[in-house]
mmCIF file with all atom_site columns, C-alpha atoms in Angstrom:
data_model
loop_
_atom_site.group_PDB
_atom_site.id
_atom_site.type_symbol
_atom_site.label_atom_id
_atom_site.label_alt_id
_atom_site.label_comp_id
_atom_site.label_asym_id
_atom_site.label_entity_id
_atom_site.label_seq_id
_atom_site.pdbx_PDB_ins_code
_atom_site.Cartn_x
_atom_site.Cartn_y
_atom_site.Cartn_z
_atom_site.occupancy
_atom_site.B_iso_or_equiv
_atom_site.pdbx_formal_charge
_atom_site.auth_seq_id
_atom_site.auth_comp_id
_atom_site.auth_asym_id
_atom_site.auth_atom_id
_atom_site.pdbx_PDB_model_num
ATOM 1   C CA . MET G 1 1   ? 222.645 173.585 249.119 1.00 49.00 ? 24  MET G CA 1
ATOM 2   C CA . GLN G 1 2   ? 223.126 171.867 245.776 1.00 53.00 ? 25  GLN G CA 1
ATOM 3   C CA . PRO G 1 3   ? 220.251 170.736 243.586 1.00 46.00 ? 26  PRO G CA 1
ATOM 4   C CA . PRO G 1 4   ? 219.720 166.976 243.340 1.00 46.00 ? 27  PRO G CA 1
ATOM 5   C CA . ARG G 1 5   ? 221.464 165.192 240.484 1.00 49.00 ? 28  ARG G CA 1
ATOM 6   C CA . TYR G 1 6   ? 219.272 163.126 238.211 1.00 47.00 ? 29  TYR G CA 1
ATOM 7   C CA . ALA G 1 7   ? 221.920 161.529 236.024 1.00 56.00 ? 30  ALA G CA 1
ATOM 8   C CA . SER G 1 8   ? 221.162 157.900 235.358 1.00 54.00 ? 31  SER G CA 1
ATOM 9   C CA . PRO G 1 9   ? 223.690 155.637 237.063 1.00 55.00 ? 32  PRO G CA 1
ATOM 10  C CA . THR G 1 10  ? 225.157 153.136 234.641 1.00 52.00 ? 33  THR G CA 1
ATOM 11  C CA . TYR G 1 11  ? 226.059 150.626 237.325 1.00 62.00 ? 34  TYR G CA 1
ATOM 12  C CA . SER G 1 12  ? 222.660 148.950 236.972 1.00 90.00 ? 35  SER G CA 1
ATOM 13  C CA . TYR G 1 13  ? 222.845 148.571 233.194 1.00 91.00 ? 36  TYR G CA 1
ATOM 14  C CA . PRO G 1 14  ? 225.302 145.633 233.248 1.00 92.00 ? 37  PRO G CA 1
ATOM 15  C CA . ALA G 1 15  ? 222.984 143.786 235.625 1.00 91.00 ? 38  ALA G CA 1
ATOM 16  C CA . CYS G 1 16  ? 220.051 144.405 233.269 1.00 90.00 ? 39  CYS G CA 1
ATOM 17  C CA . ILE G 1 17  ? 222.059 143.029 230.352 1.00 93.00 ? 40  ILE G CA 1
ATOM 18  C CA . GLU G 1 18  ? 223.084 139.947 232.326 1.00 93.00 ? 41  GLU G CA 1
ATOM 19  C CA . VAL G 1 19  ? 219.494 139.206 233.359 1.00 91.00 ? 42  VAL G CA 1
ATOM 20  C CA . SER G 1 20  ? 218.284 139.796 229.800 1.00 91.00 ? 43  SER G CA 1
ATOM 21  C CA . LYS G 1 21  ? 220.778 137.264 228.465 1.00 93.00 ? 44  LYS G CA 1
ATOM 22  C CA . ARG G 1 22  ? 219.957 134.724 231.153 1.00 92.00 ? 45  ARG G CA 1
ATOM 23  C CA . LEU G 1 23  ? 216.166 134.983 230.920 1.00 88.00 ? 46  LEU G CA 1
ATOM 24  C CA . ARG G 1 24  ? 215.574 134.874 227.169 1.00 89.00 ? 47  ARG G CA 1
ATOM 25  C CA . TRP G 1 25  ? 212.148 133.531 226.272 1.00 89.00 ? 48  TRP G CA 1
ATOM 26  C CA . ASP G 1 26  ? 210.394 132.523 223.101 1.00 92.00 ? 49  ASP G CA 1
ATOM 27  C CA . ILE G 1 27  ? 206.714 133.181 222.409 1.00 92.00 ? 50  ILE G CA 1
ATOM 28  C CA . ASP G 1 28  ? 206.066 129.799 220.791 1.00 93.00 ? 51  ASP G CA 1
ATOM 29  C CA . LYS G 1 29  ? 208.298 127.650 222.968 1.00 93.00 ? 52  LYS G CA 1
ATOM 30  C CA . ASP G 1 30  ? 207.649 129.252 226.352 1.00 88.00 ? 53  ASP G CA 1
ATOM 31  C CA . VAL G 1 31  ? 204.163 130.788 226.139 1.00 87.00 ? 54  VAL G CA 1
ATOM 32  C CA . ILE G 1 32  ? 201.967 129.444 223.320 1.00 89.00 ? 55  ILE G CA 1
ATOM 33  C CA . ARG G 1 33  ? 203.513 125.939 223.368 1.00 90.00 ? 56  ARG G CA 1
ATOM 34  C CA . GLY G 1 34  ? 201.262 124.728 220.555 1.00 91.00 ? 57  GLY G CA 1
ATOM 35  C CA . ARG G 1 35  ? 198.118 125.512 222.505 1.00 89.00 ? 58  ARG G CA 1
ATOM 36  C CA . GLU G 1 36  ? 194.926 127.051 221.208 1.00 91.00 ? 59  GLU G CA 1
ATOM 37  C CA . SER G 1 37  ? 192.347 129.042 223.120 1.00 92.00 ? 60  SER G CA 1
ATOM 38  C CA . ASP G 1 38  ? 190.122 126.674 225.066 1.00 93.00 ? 61  ASP G CA 1
ATOM 39  C CA . PHE G 1 39  ? 186.643 128.146 224.938 1.00 94.00 ? 62  PHE G CA 1
ATOM 40  C CA . LEU G 1 40  ? 185.450 125.788 227.661 1.00 94.00 ? 63  LEU G CA 1
ATOM 41  C CA . GLN G 1 41  ? 187.705 127.706 230.092 1.00 92.00 ? 64  GLN G CA 1
ATOM 42  C CA . LYS G 1 42  ? 187.872 131.251 231.434 1.00 92.00 ? 65  LYS G CA 1
ATOM 43  C CA . PHE G 1 43  ? 190.524 133.556 229.996 1.00 90.00 ? 66  PHE G CA 1
ATOM 44  C CA . LEU G 1 44  ? 191.076 135.556 233.200 1.00 86.00 ? 67  LEU G CA 1
ATOM 45  C CA . PRO G 1 45  ? 191.191 134.470 236.828 1.00 84.00 ? 68  PRO G CA 1
ATOM 46  C CA . ASP G 1 46  ? 188.222 135.396 239.020 1.00 83.00 ? 69  ASP G CA 1
ATOM 47  C CA . GLY G 1 47  ? 190.448 137.700 241.054 1.00 80.00 ? 70  GLY G CA 1
ATOM 48  C CA . ILE G 1 48  ? 190.723 139.987 238.030 1.00 83.00 ? 71  ILE G CA 1
ATOM 49  C CA . SER G 1 49  ? 187.482 139.416 236.165 1.00 86.00 ? 72  SER G CA 1
ATOM 50  C CA . LYS G 1 50  ? 185.179 139.358 239.216 1.00 90.00 ? 73  LYS G CA 1
ATOM 51  C CA . VAL G 1 51  ? 182.663 137.365 237.141 1.00 92.00 ? 74  VAL G CA 1
ATOM 52  C CA . ASN G 1 52  ? 182.110 135.065 240.109 1.00 92.00 ? 75  ASN G CA 1
ATOM 53  C CA . GLN G 1 53  ? 180.454 138.029 241.876 1.00 94.00 ? 76  GLN G CA 1
ATOM 54  C CA . LEU G 1 54  ? 177.826 138.465 239.150 1.00 94.00 ? 77  LEU G CA 1
ATOM 55  C CA . ASP G 1 55  ? 175.076 136.270 240.562 1.00 95.00 ? 78  ASP G CA 1
ATOM 56  C CA . PHE G 1 56  ? 172.662 137.142 237.755 1.00 97.00 ? 79  PHE G CA 1
ATOM 57  C CA . LEU G 1 57  ? 174.893 135.345 235.199 1.00 96.00 ? 80  LEU G CA 1
ATOM 58  C CA . ASN G 1 58  ? 174.941 131.591 234.778 1.00 96.00 ? 81  ASN G CA 1
ATOM 59  C CA . GLN G 1 59  ? 178.240 129.678 234.449 1.00 95.00 ? 82  GLN G CA 1
ATOM 60  C CA . ASP G 1 60  ? 178.309 129.839 230.636 1.00 95.00 ? 83  ASP G CA 1
ATOM 61  C CA . GLU G 1 61  ? 177.666 133.585 230.679 1.00 96.00 ? 84  GLU G CA 1
ATOM 62  C CA . ARG G 1 62  ? 180.403 134.097 233.282 1.00 95.00 ? 85  ARG G CA 1
ATOM 63  C CA . ARG G 1 63  ? 182.836 132.119 231.183 1.00 94.00 ? 86  ARG G CA 1
ATOM 64  C CA . LEU G 1 64  ? 181.979 134.145 228.057 1.00 94.00 ? 87  LEU G CA 1
ATOM 65  C CA . LEU G 1 65  ? 182.331 137.425 229.953 1.00 95.00 ? 88  LEU G CA 1
ATOM 66  C CA . SER G 1 66  ? 185.727 136.280 231.263 1.00 94.00 ? 89  SER G CA 1
ATOM 67  C CA . GLN G 1 67  ? 186.739 135.489 227.681 1.00 94.00 ? 90  GLN G CA 1
ATOM 68  C CA . ILE G 1 68  ? 185.644 138.942 226.481 1.00 95.00 ? 91  ILE G CA 1
ATOM 69  C CA . GLN G 1 69  ? 187.539 140.515 229.368 1.00 93.00 ? 92  GLN G CA 1
ATOM 70  C CA . GLY G 1 70  ? 190.611 138.411 228.538 1.00 92.00 ? 93  GLY G CA 1
ATOM 71  C CA . ARG G 1 71  ? 190.525 139.540 224.939 1.00 93.00 ? 94  ARG G CA 1
ATOM 72  C CA . THR G 1 72  ? 190.209 143.172 226.048 1.00 93.00 ? 95  THR G CA 1
ATOM 73  C CA . TYR G 1 73  ? 193.057 142.645 228.507 1.00 89.00 ? 96  TYR G CA 1
ATOM 74  C CA . ALA G 1 74  ? 195.303 141.397 225.685 1.00 90.00 ? 97  ALA G CA 1
ATOM 75  C CA . ASN G 1 75  ? 194.365 144.380 223.530 1.00 91.00 ? 98  ASN G CA 1
ATOM 76  C CA . MET G 1 76  ? 194.987 146.866 226.335 1.00 89.00 ? 99  MET G CA 1
ATOM 77  C CA . PHE G 1 77  ? 198.417 145.535 227.165 1.00 87.00 ? 100 PHE G CA 1
ATOM 78  C CA . GLY G 1 78  ? 199.287 145.341 223.489 1.00 86.00 ? 101 GLY G CA 1
ATOM 79  C CA . PHE G 1 79  ? 198.693 149.019 222.951 1.00 84.00 ? 102 PHE G CA 1
ATOM 80  C CA . VAL G 1 80  ? 200.348 150.071 226.224 1.00 87.00 ? 103 VAL G CA 1
ATOM 81  C CA . GLU G 1 81  ? 203.528 148.342 225.070 1.00 87.00 ? 104 GLU G CA 1
ATOM 82  C CA . ARG G 1 82  ? 203.589 150.609 222.014 1.00 89.00 ? 105 ARG G CA 1
ATOM 83  C CA . PHE G 1 83  ? 204.246 153.836 223.896 1.00 93.00 ? 106 PHE G CA 1
ATOM 84  C CA . ILE G 1 84  ? 206.660 152.113 226.274 1.00 94.00 ? 107 ILE G CA 1
ATOM 85  C CA . THR G 1 85  ? 208.860 151.026 223.372 1.00 94.00 ? 108 THR G CA 1
ATOM 86  C CA . ALA G 1 86  ? 208.664 154.430 221.704 1.00 95.00 ? 109 ALA G CA 1
ATOM 87  C CA . LYS G 1 87  ? 209.710 156.289 224.864 1.00 96.00 ? 110 LYS G CA 1
ATOM 88  C CA . ILE G 1 88  ? 212.598 153.968 225.675 1.00 95.00 ? 111 ILE G CA 1
ATOM 89  C CA . LEU G 1 89  ? 213.864 154.175 222.083 1.00 96.00 ? 112 LEU G CA 1
ATOM 90  C CA . GLU G 1 90  ? 213.741 157.952 222.391 1.00 95.00 ? 113 GLU G CA 1
ATOM 91  C CA . LEU G 1 91  ? 215.856 157.734 225.553 1.00 94.00 ? 114 LEU G CA 1
ATOM 92  C CA . THR G 1 92  ? 218.498 155.656 223.783 1.00 95.00 ? 115 THR G CA 1
ATOM 93  C CA . GLN G 1 93  ? 219.501 158.736 221.762 1.00 95.00 ? 116 GLN G CA 1
ATOM 94  C CA . ASP G 1 94  ? 221.483 160.010 224.742 1.00 93.00 ? 117 ASP G CA 1
ATOM 95  C CA . HIS G 1 95  ? 223.692 156.924 224.485 1.00 95.00 ? 118 HIS G CA 1
ATOM 96  C CA . TRP G 1 96  ? 224.128 156.436 220.723 1.00 95.00 ? 119 TRP G CA 1
ATOM 97  C CA . LEU G 1 97  ? 227.652 157.820 220.749 1.00 95.00 ? 120 LEU G CA 1
ATOM 98  C CA . GLY G 1 98  ? 228.240 157.494 224.465 1.00 93.00 ? 121 GLY G CA 1
ATOM 99  C CA . ASP G 1 99  ? 227.635 154.789 227.020 1.00 94.00 ? 122 ASP G CA 1
ATOM 100 C CA . GLN G 1 100 ? 227.252 151.652 224.923 1.00 95.00 ? 123 GLN G CA 1
ATOM 101 C CA . ILE G 1 101 ? 226.409 149.520 227.942 1.00 95.00 ? 124 ILE G CA 1
ATOM 102 C CA . ALA G 1 102 ? 223.439 151.768 228.710 1.00 94.00 ? 125 ALA G CA 1
ATOM 103 C CA . LEU G 1 103 ? 222.469 151.662 225.032 1.00 96.00 ? 126 LEU G CA 1
ATOM 104 C CA . GLU G 1 104 ? 222.564 147.861 224.977 1.00 97.00 ? 127 GLU G CA 1
ATOM 105 C CA . ALA G 1 105 ? 220.478 147.584 228.144 1.00 96.00 ? 128 ALA G CA 1
ATOM 106 C CA . LEU G 1 106 ? 217.827 149.949 226.786 1.00 96.00 ? 129 LEU G CA 1
ATOM 107 C CA . VAL G 1 107 ? 217.736 148.245 223.381 1.00 97.00 ? 130 VAL G CA 1
ATOM 108 C CA . ARG G 1 108 ? 217.336 144.866 225.081 1.00 96.00 ? 131 ARG G CA 1
ATOM 109 C CA . PHE G 1 109 ? 214.445 146.312 227.098 1.00 93.00 ? 132 PHE G CA 1
ATOM 110 C CA . CYS G 1 110 ? 212.838 147.479 223.837 1.00 95.00 ? 133 CYS G CA 1
ATOM 111 C CA . ASP G 1 111 ? 213.335 144.031 222.341 1.00 95.00 ? 134 ASP G CA 1
ATOM 112 C CA . GLU G 1 112 ? 211.357 142.546 225.235 1.00 93.00 ? 135 GLU G CA 1
ATOM 113 C CA . GLU G 1 113 ? 208.609 145.147 224.852 1.00 92.00 ? 136 GLU G CA 1
ATOM 114 C CA . LEU G 1 114 ? 208.348 144.421 221.113 1.00 94.00 ? 137 LEU G CA 1
ATOM 115 C CA . LYS G 1 115 ? 208.094 140.739 221.940 1.00 94.00 ? 138 LYS G CA 1
ATOM 116 C CA . HIS G 1 116 ? 205.258 141.552 224.345 1.00 91.00 ? 139 HIS G CA 1
ATOM 117 C CA . GLN G 1 117 ? 203.469 143.430 221.550 1.00 92.00 ? 140 GLN G CA 1
ATOM 118 C CA . GLU G 1 118 ? 203.758 140.408 219.281 1.00 94.00 ? 141 GLU G CA 1
ATOM 119 C CA . LEU G 1 119 ? 202.587 138.100 222.064 1.00 92.00 ? 142 LEU G CA 1
ATOM 120 C CA . PHE G 1 120 ? 199.476 140.167 222.744 1.00 91.00 ? 143 PHE G CA 1
ATOM 121 C CA . ARG G 1 121 ? 198.672 140.424 219.007 1.00 92.00 ? 144 ARG G CA 1
ATOM 122 C CA . ARG G 1 122 ? 198.933 136.668 218.660 1.00 94.00 ? 145 ARG G CA 1
ATOM 123 C CA . VAL G 1 123 ? 196.900 135.944 221.786 1.00 92.00 ? 146 VAL G CA 1
ATOM 124 C CA . GLU G 1 124 ? 194.217 138.362 220.615 1.00 92.00 ? 147 GLU G CA 1
ATOM 125 C CA . LYS G 1 125 ? 194.075 136.607 217.234 1.00 93.00 ? 148 LYS G CA 1
ATOM 126 C CA . MET G 1 126 ? 193.852 133.202 218.929 1.00 93.00 ? 149 MET G CA 1
ATOM 127 C CA . MET G 1 127 ? 190.887 134.429 220.944 1.00 93.00 ? 150 MET G CA 1
ATOM 128 C CA . ALA G 1 128 ? 189.254 136.200 218.001 1.00 93.00 ? 151 ALA G CA 1
ATOM 129 C CA . ASP G 1 129 ? 189.328 133.060 215.866 1.00 91.00 ? 152 ASP G CA 1
ATOM 130 C CA . GLY G 1 130 ? 186.947 131.232 218.211 1.00 91.00 ? 153 GLY G CA 1
ATOM 131 C CA . MET G 1 131 ? 184.758 133.951 219.671 1.00 91.00 ? 154 MET G CA 1
ATOM 132 C CA . PRO G 1 132 ? 181.401 135.184 218.394 1.00 90.00 ? 155 PRO G CA 1
ATOM 133 C CA . GLU G 1 133 ? 181.561 138.126 215.998 1.00 91.00 ? 156 GLU G CA 1
ATOM 134 C CA . GLY G 1 134 ? 180.758 141.624 217.166 1.00 91.00 ? 157 GLY G CA 1
ATOM 135 C CA . TYR G 1 135 ? 183.690 142.406 219.443 1.00 91.00 ? 158 TYR G CA 1
ATOM 136 C CA . LYS G 1 136 ? 185.499 145.651 218.669 1.00 89.00 ? 159 LYS G CA 1
ATOM 137 C CA . PHE G 1 137 ? 188.334 147.165 220.655 1.00 88.00 ? 160 PHE G CA 1
ATOM 138 C CA . LEU G 1 138 ? 187.792 150.869 220.129 1.00 83.00 ? 161 LEU G CA 1
ATOM 139 C CA . SER G 1 139 ? 191.066 152.391 221.284 1.00 80.00 ? 162 SER G CA 1
ATOM 140 C CA . GLU G 1 140 ? 193.606 153.034 218.538 1.00 86.00 ? 163 GLU G CA 1
ATOM 141 C CA . PRO G 1 141 ? 197.122 152.172 219.778 1.00 86.00 ? 164 PRO G CA 1
ATOM 142 C CA . ASN G 1 142 ? 198.876 154.969 217.896 1.00 91.00 ? 165 ASN G CA 1
ATOM 143 C CA . GLU G 1 143 ? 196.432 157.594 219.161 1.00 92.00 ? 166 GLU G CA 1
ATOM 144 C CA . VAL G 1 144 ? 196.852 156.445 222.758 1.00 90.00 ? 167 VAL G CA 1
ATOM 145 C CA . ALA G 1 145 ? 200.640 156.285 222.387 1.00 92.00 ? 168 ALA G CA 1
ATOM 146 C CA . GLY G 1 146 ? 200.702 159.757 220.848 1.00 94.00 ? 169 GLY G CA 1
ATOM 147 C CA . ALA G 1 147 ? 198.642 161.226 223.683 1.00 95.00 ? 170 ALA G CA 1
ATOM 148 C CA . VAL G 1 148 ? 200.872 159.638 226.327 1.00 95.00 ? 171 VAL G CA 1
ATOM 149 C CA . LEU G 1 149 ? 204.104 160.624 224.564 1.00 96.00 ? 172 LEU G CA 1
ATOM 150 C CA . GLU G 1 150 ? 203.015 164.281 224.493 1.00 97.00 ? 173 GLU G CA 1
ATOM 151 C CA . LYS G 1 151 ? 203.530 164.361 228.267 1.00 97.00 ? 174 LYS G CA 1
ATOM 152 C CA . SER G 1 152 ? 206.851 165.060 229.970 1.00 97.00 ? 175 SER G CA 1
ATOM 153 C CA . THR G 1 153 ? 209.486 162.340 229.998 1.00 96.00 ? 176 THR G CA 1
ATOM 154 C CA . TRP G 1 154 ? 209.208 162.134 233.780 1.00 96.00 ? 177 TRP G CA 1
ATOM 155 C CA . ALA G 1 155 ? 205.448 161.601 233.599 1.00 96.00 ? 178 ALA G CA 1
ATOM 156 C CA . VAL G 1 156 ? 205.764 158.924 230.911 1.00 96.00 ? 179 VAL G CA 1
ATOM 157 C CA . MET G 1 157 ? 208.564 157.145 232.774 1.00 94.00 ? 180 MET G CA 1
ATOM 158 C CA . ALA G 1 158 ? 206.515 157.188 235.990 1.00 95.00 ? 181 ALA G CA 1
ATOM 159 C CA . LEU G 1 159 ? 203.601 155.615 234.101 1.00 94.00 ? 182 LEU G CA 1
ATOM 160 C CA . ILE G 1 160 ? 205.894 152.989 232.550 1.00 92.00 ? 183 ILE G CA 1
ATOM 161 C CA . PHE G 1 161 ? 207.344 152.194 235.968 1.00 91.00 ? 184 PHE G CA 1
ATOM 162 C CA . GLU G 1 162 ? 203.857 151.785 237.426 1.00 92.00 ? 185 GLU G CA 1
ATOM 163 C CA . ILE G 1 163 ? 202.766 149.547 234.532 1.00 89.00 ? 186 ILE G CA 1
ATOM 164 C CA . GLU G 1 164 ? 205.853 147.338 234.877 1.00 84.00 ? 187 GLU G CA 1
ATOM 165 C CA . LEU G 1 165 ? 205.349 146.950 238.645 1.00 87.00 ? 188 LEU G CA 1
ATOM 166 C CA . PHE G 1 166 ? 201.630 146.305 238.233 1.00 83.00 ? 189 PHE G CA 1
ATOM 167 C CA . THR G 1 167 ? 202.233 143.689 235.554 1.00 79.00 ? 190 THR G CA 1
ATOM 168 C CA . GLN G 1 168 ? 204.760 141.755 237.627 1.00 80.00 ? 191 GLN G CA 1
ATOM 169 C CA . GLU G 1 169 ? 202.671 141.849 240.790 1.00 78.00 ? 192 GLU G CA 1
ATOM 170 C CA . HIS G 1 170 ? 199.494 141.030 238.911 1.00 72.00 ? 193 HIS G CA 1
ATOM 171 C CA . TYR G 1 171 ? 201.109 137.991 237.303 1.00 70.00 ? 194 TYR G CA 1
ATOM 172 C CA . LYS G 1 172 ? 202.466 136.701 240.605 1.00 74.00 ? 195 LYS G CA 1
ATOM 173 C CA . GLN G 1 173 ? 199.160 137.069 242.433 1.00 68.00 ? 196 GLN G CA 1
ATOM 174 C CA . SER G 1 174 ? 196.569 136.125 239.874 1.00 61.00 ? 197 SER G CA 1
ATOM 175 C CA . ILE G 1 175 ? 197.678 134.444 236.683 1.00 58.00 ? 198 ILE G CA 1
ATOM 176 C CA . GLU G 1 176 ? 200.610 132.277 237.729 1.00 60.00 ? 199 GLU G CA 1
ATOM 177 C CA . PRO G 1 177 ? 198.702 130.340 240.446 1.00 62.00 ? 200 PRO G CA 1
ATOM 178 C CA . GLU G 1 178 ? 195.479 129.884 238.429 1.00 62.00 ? 201 GLU G CA 1
ATOM 179 C CA . GLU G 1 179 ? 195.444 126.533 236.624 1.00 66.00 ? 202 GLU G CA 1
ATOM 180 C CA . ASN G 1 180 ? 192.046 126.588 234.895 1.00 64.00 ? 203 ASN G CA 1
ATOM 181 C CA . LEU G 1 181 ? 192.786 129.321 232.386 1.00 60.00 ? 204 LEU G CA 1
ATOM 182 C CA . SER G 1 182 ? 193.120 129.028 228.643 1.00 59.00 ? 205 SER G CA 1
#
């Protein structure tokens, strides 16, 4: 019996490159679109925030709590993207002088992750500019990234995979269909 082979197949890299080229997006043009945070609206859908289940809060308090949760959500995803980019860049080393198609696919993935970091920084700033003072996000992105990156590559890649799946499914089920969000 032979041990399983774990070499990464390069046949999927060209498809990743093609999709990356076809689905380019711009933070200002495709996401922000000249909008500002609307503090008369929630920042997260009820399916995520669960503020609609807090009967002891009035509507204004629920909206504010949703806004605080939305700001925290942006901060959390912003710092998660940091270790994702670092790990994928580390993995590109295997391809620097080898499979250039794999290298391009991984670099394009990193480009998207860096764009996500910028998006979450900008969204957080947009929210911060109109919210009451006193909010502090306590986690330090570099400390969290360092702790995650100390784990095995397999463990980090499994976490990245889970985060990517969660993000896509979460968007499809909760954010995309909700119209009354800022």
